[in-house]
Amino acid sequence: MKVATFILARLMPVWIVLFALLAVFMPKTFQSWDAATNPAIGFVLFIMGLTIDRSRLKGFMIRPSRPLLGSFGKWLIASIVSIVLAFLFFGVSEISYGVIMSGIVPSGTSANLNSLIGRGDLALSMTMSAIDTFIGPLITPLLAKLFIGSSVHVDYLAFLIKIMEIVFLPLTVGMFLQWKFSKFNTSIKPYAPIASAIALYILVLGVAGNASKSLLQHASILPILILCVIVQIVLQMGLGYGYAKLLRFDESSCRSVLFEVGICNSALATVLANDAFGPLAGMASMANMLCNLTLGSLTAAILASVPTHRLKVIRGGNKKPTAKSL
């Protein structure tokens, strides 16, 4: 089991890059996999429902100050970083609109998965994602109008129904099973990282295969675009972590904020950018998705081996214990 977890979950960045390249250069094989992307996301949320700490989640719902502060930081940091980098790298252009869209959408589902793998506070991550999900249809069009100068229409009802189907329903079912069948939860928990990683690989294959044509047609701009979105994601994650530290969050909470701020829902951004601004904008958001999946999983794999607390070293360790200390 340890070997399988290492190969399939800890080496996730390697597999994501390989699968993305495979789907881009063999699109006919994987274009049909696009239909499996929503079920794959839903399965990841189902696994999270089985493993989430329900007592922590209940505590955040009673006292929501921490997730509200985290969500505020996500919208502030991701929006500013995306706007500055978009105009710095591409000026006023179709591509810059796609870069901006990648930062003004709700946090991505993989942020929750990376919090799980990277020893973050999954309950905090899920609570922030829930807040993002409900306010996103209002904030995203507003920010697009403000910073891009164009209206992005979001069908709130259709968006809410989609989120209910692929996020809240599987999550709720997982939590119900955890509550009703605690032994089932204990037996399935060791397999959670592997199952979630496989579902994420299916998502990458489906999305990359479907975007292959646009990526290959504009291959010449890919290097500078990839550089831009890497800087975008790294800055967002770093500033998100620093923001949480300033608020005196504990280490596991800081890790969750890092992923929530750094990884936005680029799949949604791709659809919105492509519909509102054209294929080049959609391609920029797609590049962000591939990079945030890779960088996010790499960061999670690194943090998974780093404990969230350190044992305090007692100075003067050579001193003999006194009767009082004993």
Coordinates of N, CA and C in Angstrom, one line a residue, residues 175-278:
M175 N -20.1 12.1 3.6 CA -20.2 12.5 5.1 C -21.3 11.6 5.8
F176 N -22.4 11.3 5.0 CA -23.4 10.5 5.6 C -22.9 9.1 5.9
L177 N -22.2 8.5 4.9 CA -21.6 7.2 5.1 C -20.6 7.2 6.2
Q178 N -19.8 8.3 6.4 CA -18.9 8.3 7.5 C -19.6 8.4 8.8
W179 N -20.7 9.1 8.9 CA -21.5 9.2 10.1 C -22.2 7.9 10.4
K180 N -22.8 7.2 9.4 CA -23.6 6.0 9.6 C -22.7 4.7 9.8
F181 N -21.6 4.7 9.0 CA -20.8 3.5 9.0 C -19.3 3.8 9.3
S182 N -19.0 4.0 10.5 CA -17.7 4.5 10.9 C -16.6 3.4 10.5
K183 N -17.0 2.2 10.6 CA -16.0 1.1 10.2 C -15.7 1.2 8.7
F184 N -16.7 1.5 7.9 CA -16.5 1.6 6.5 C -15.5 2.8 6.2
N185 N -15.7 3.9 6.9 CA -14.8 5.0 6.8 C -13.3 4.6 7.2
T186 N -13.2 3.9 8.2 CA -11.8 3.5 8.7 C -11.2 2.6 7.6
S187 N -11.9 1.7 7.0 CA -11.4 0.8 6.0 C -11.0 1.4 4.7
I188 N -11.8 2.5 4.3 CA -11.6 3.1 3.0 C -10.5 4.2 3.1
K189 N -10.3 4.8 4.3 CA -9.4 6.0 4.4 C -8.0 5.8 3.9
P190 N -7.3 4.6 4.1 CA -6.0 4.4 3.6 C -5.9 4.5 2.0
Y191 N -7.0 4.2 1.4 CA -7.1 4.2 -0.1 C -7.5 5.5 -0.7
A192 N -7.8 6.5 0.2 CA -8.4 7.8 -0.3 C -7.4 8.5 -1.2
P193 N -6.1 8.7 -0.9 CA -5.2 9.4 -1.7 C -5.0 8.7 -3.1
I194 N -5.0 7.4 -3.2 CA -4.9 6.7 -4.4 C -6.1 6.9 -5.3
A195 N -7.3 6.7 -4.7 CA -8.5 6.8 -5.5 C -8.7 8.3 -6.0
S196 N -8.4 9.2 -5.2 CA -8.5 10.6 -5.6 C -7.5 11.0 -6.7
A197 N -6.3 10.5 -6.6 CA -5.3 10.7 -7.6 C -5.7 10.2 -9.0
I198 N -6.3 9.0 -9.0 CA -6.7 8.3 -10.2 C -7.8 9.2 -10.9
A199 N -8.8 9.6 -10.0 CA -9.9 10.5 -10.5 C -9.3 11.8 -11.1
L200 N -8.3 12.3 -10.5 CA -7.7 13.6 -11.0 C -7.0 13.3 -12.4
Y201 N -6.4 12.1 -12.5 CA -5.7 11.8 -13.8 C -6.8 11.7 -14.9
I202 N -7.9 11.1 -14.6 CA -9.0 11.1 -15.6 C -9.4 12.5 -16.0
L203 N -9.5 13.4 -15.1 CA -9.9 14.8 -15.3 C -8.8 15.4 -16.3
V204 N -7.6 15.2 -16.0 CA -6.5 15.8 -16.8 C -6.6 15.3 -18.2
L205 N -6.7 14.0 -18.4 CA -6.8 13.4 -19.7 C -8.0 13.9 -20.5
G206 N -9.1 14.1 -19.9 CA -10.3 14.6 -20.6 C -10.2 16.0 -21.0
V207 N -9.7 16.9 -20.1 CA -9.6 18.3 -20.4 C -8.5 18.6 -21.4
A208 N -7.3 18.0 -21.2 CA -6.2 18.2 -22.1 C -6.5 17.7 -23.5
G209 N -7.2 16.5 -23.6 CA -7.5 16.0 -24.9 C -8.5 16.9 -25.7
N210 N -9.4 17.5 -24.9 CA -10.4 18.4 -25.5 C -9.8 19.7 -26.0
A211 N -8.7 20.1 -25.3 CA -8.1 21.4 -25.6 C -6.9 21.3 -26.6
S212 N -6.6 20.1 -27.0 CA -5.4 19.8 -27.8 C -5.3 20.7 -29.1
K213 N -6.4 20.9 -29.8 CA -6.4 21.6 -31.0 C -5.9 23.1 -30.8
S214 N -6.5 23.8 -29.8 CA -6.1 25.1 -29.5 C -4.7 25.3 -29.1
L215 N -4.2 24.3 -28.2 CA -2.8 24.3 -27.7 C -1.8 24.2 -28.9
L216 N -2.1 23.2 -29.8 CA -1.1 23.0 -30.9 C -1.1 24.1 -31.9
Q217 N -2.3 24.7 -32.1 CA -2.4 25.8 -33.1 C -1.6 27.0 -32.7
H218 N -1.4 27.2 -31.4 CA -0.7 28.4 -30.9 C 0.5 28.0 -30.1
A219 N 1.2 27.0 -30.6 CA 2.3 26.5 -29.8 C 3.4 27.5 -29.5
S220 N 3.6 28.5 -30.4 CA 4.7 29.5 -30.3 C 4.6 30.4 -29.1
I221 N 3.4 30.6 -28.6 CA 3.2 31.5 -27.5 C 3.2 30.7 -26.2
L222 N 3.2 29.4 -26.3 CA 3.1 28.6 -25.1 C 4.2 28.8 -24.0
P223 N 5.5 29.0 -24.5 CA 6.6 29.2 -23.4 C 6.3 30.4 -22.6
I224 N 6.0 31.6 -23.2 CA 5.8 32.8 -22.4 C 4.5 32.7 -21.6
L225 N 3.5 32.0 -22.1 CA 2.3 31.8 -21.4 C 2.5 30.9 -20.2
I226 N 3.2 29.8 -20.4 CA 3.5 28.9 -19.3 C 4.3 29.6 -18.2
L227 N 5.3 30.4 -18.6 CA 6.0 31.2 -17.6 C 5.1 32.1 -16.8
C228 N 4.2 32.8 -17.5 CA 3.3 33.7 -16.8 C 2.4 33.0 -15.8
V229 N 1.8 31.9 -16.2 CA 0.9 31.2 -15.3 C 1.6 30.5 -14.1
I230 N 2.9 30.1 -14.4 CA 3.7 29.6 -13.2 C 3.9 30.6 -12.2
V231 N 4.4 31.8 -12.7 CA 4.6 32.9 -11.7 C 3.3 33.3 -11.0
Q232 N 2.2 33.3 -11.8 CA 0.9 33.6 -11.2 C 0.5 32.7 -10.1
I233 N 0.7 31.4 -10.3 CA 0.3 30.4 -9.3 C 1.2 30.4 -8.1
V234 N 2.5 30.5 -8.4 CA 3.5 30.5 -7.3 C 3.3 31.7 -6.4
L235 N 3.1 32.9 -7.0 CA 2.8 34.1 -6.2 C 1.6 34.0 -5.4
Q236 N 0.5 33.5 -6.0 CA -0.7 33.3 -5.2 C -0.6 32.4 -4.1
M237 N 0.1 31.3 -4.3 CA 0.3 30.3 -3.2 C 1.2 30.9 -2.1
G238 N 2.2 31.6 -2.4 CA 3.2 32.2 -1.5 C 2.5 33.3 -0.7
L239 N 1.8 34.2 -1.4 CA 1.1 35.3 -0.7 C -0.1 34.7 0.2
G240 N -0.7 33.7 -0.3 CA -1.8 33.1 0.5 C -1.3 32.5 1.8
Y241 N -0.1 31.9 1.7 CA 0.5 31.3 3.0 C 0.9 32.4 3.9
G242 N 1.5 33.5 3.3 CA 2.0 34.6 4.2 C 0.8 35.3 4.8
Y243 N -0.3 35.5 4.0 CA -1.5 36.1 4.5 C -2.1 35.4 5.7
A244 N -2.1 34.0 5.6 CA -2.6 33.2 6.8 C -1.7 33.3 8.0
K245 N -0.4 33.4 7.7 CA 0.6 33.5 8.8 C 0.4 34.9 9.5
L246 N 0.1 35.9 8.8 CA -0.1 37.2 9.4 C -1.4 37.2 10.3
L247 N -2.3 36.4 9.9 CA -3.6 36.3 10.7 C -3.4 35.3 11.8
R248 N -2.1 34.8 12.0 CA -1.8 33.9 13.1 C -2.6 32.5 13.0
F249 N -2.8 32.1 11.8 CA -3.4 30.7 11.6 C -2.4 29.7 12.0
D250 N -2.9 28.5 12.4 CA -2.0 27.4 12.7 C -1.4 26.9 11.4
E251 N -0.4 26.0 11.4 CA 0.3 25.5 10.2 C -0.7 24.8 9.2
S252 N -1.5 23.9 9.7 CA -2.4 23.2 8.8 C -3.4 24.1 8.2
S253 N -3.9 25.2 8.9 CA -4.8 26.1 8.3 C -4.0 27.0 7.2
C254 N -2.8 27.3 7.5 CA -2.0 28.1 6.5 C -1.8 27.3 5.2
R255 N -1.6 26.0 5.3 CA -1.5 25.2 4.1 C -2.8 25.2 3.3
S256 N -3.9 25.1 4.0 CA -5.2 25.1 3.3 C -5.4 26.4 2.6
V257 N -5.1 27.6 3.2 CA -5.2 28.9 2.6 C -4.3 29.0 1.4
L258 N -3.1 28.4 1.5 CA -2.1 28.4 0.4 C -2.7 27.8 -0.8
F259 N -3.4 26.6 -0.7 CA -4.0 26.0 -1.8 C -5.3 26.7 -2.3
E260 N -6.1 27.2 -1.4 CA -7.3 27.9 -1.8 C -7.0 29.2 -2.6
V261 N -6.0 29.9 -2.2 CA -5.6 31.1 -2.9 C -4.9 30.8 -4.2
G262 N -4.0 29.8 -4.2 CA -3.2 29.5 -5.3 C -3.9 28.7 -6.5
I263 N -4.9 27.9 -6.1 CA -5.5 27.1 -7.1 C -7.0 27.5 -7.3
C264 N -7.2 28.2 -8.4 CA -8.6 28.6 -8.8 C -9.2 27.6 -9.7
N265 N -10.5 27.7 -9.9 CA -11.3 26.8 -10.8 C -11.0 27.1 -12.2
S266 N -9.9 26.7 -12.8 CA -9.5 27.1 -14.1 C -10.4 26.4 -15.2
A267 N -11.0 25.2 -14.8 CA -11.9 24.6 -15.7 C -13.1 25.5 -16.0
L268 N -13.6 26.1 -15.0 CA -14.7 27.1 -15.1 C -14.2 28.3 -15.9
A269 N -13.0 28.8 -15.5 CA -12.4 30.0 -16.2 C -12.3 29.7 -17.7
T270 N -11.9 28.5 -18.0 CA -11.7 28.2 -19.5 C -13.0 28.3 -20.2
V271 N -14.1 27.8 -19.7 CA -15.4 27.8 -20.3 C -15.8 29.3 -20.5
L272 N -15.7 30.1 -19.4 CA -16.2 31.5 -19.4 C -15.3 32.3 -20.4
A273 N -14.0 32.1 -20.3 CA -13.1 32.9 -21.2 C -13.3 32.6 -22.6
N274 N -13.4 31.3 -22.9 CA -13.6 30.9 -24.3 C -14.9 31.4 -24.9
D275 N -16.0 31.4 -24.1 CA -17.3 31.9 -24.5 C -17.3 33.4 -24.7
A276 N -16.7 34.1 -23.7 CA -16.8 35.6 -23.7 C -15.7 36.3 -24.6
F277 N -14.5 35.7 -24.7 CA -13.4 36.4 -25.3 C -12.8 35.7 -26.5
G278 N -13.0 34.4 -26.6 CA -12.4 33.7 -27.7 C -11.5 32.5 -27.3

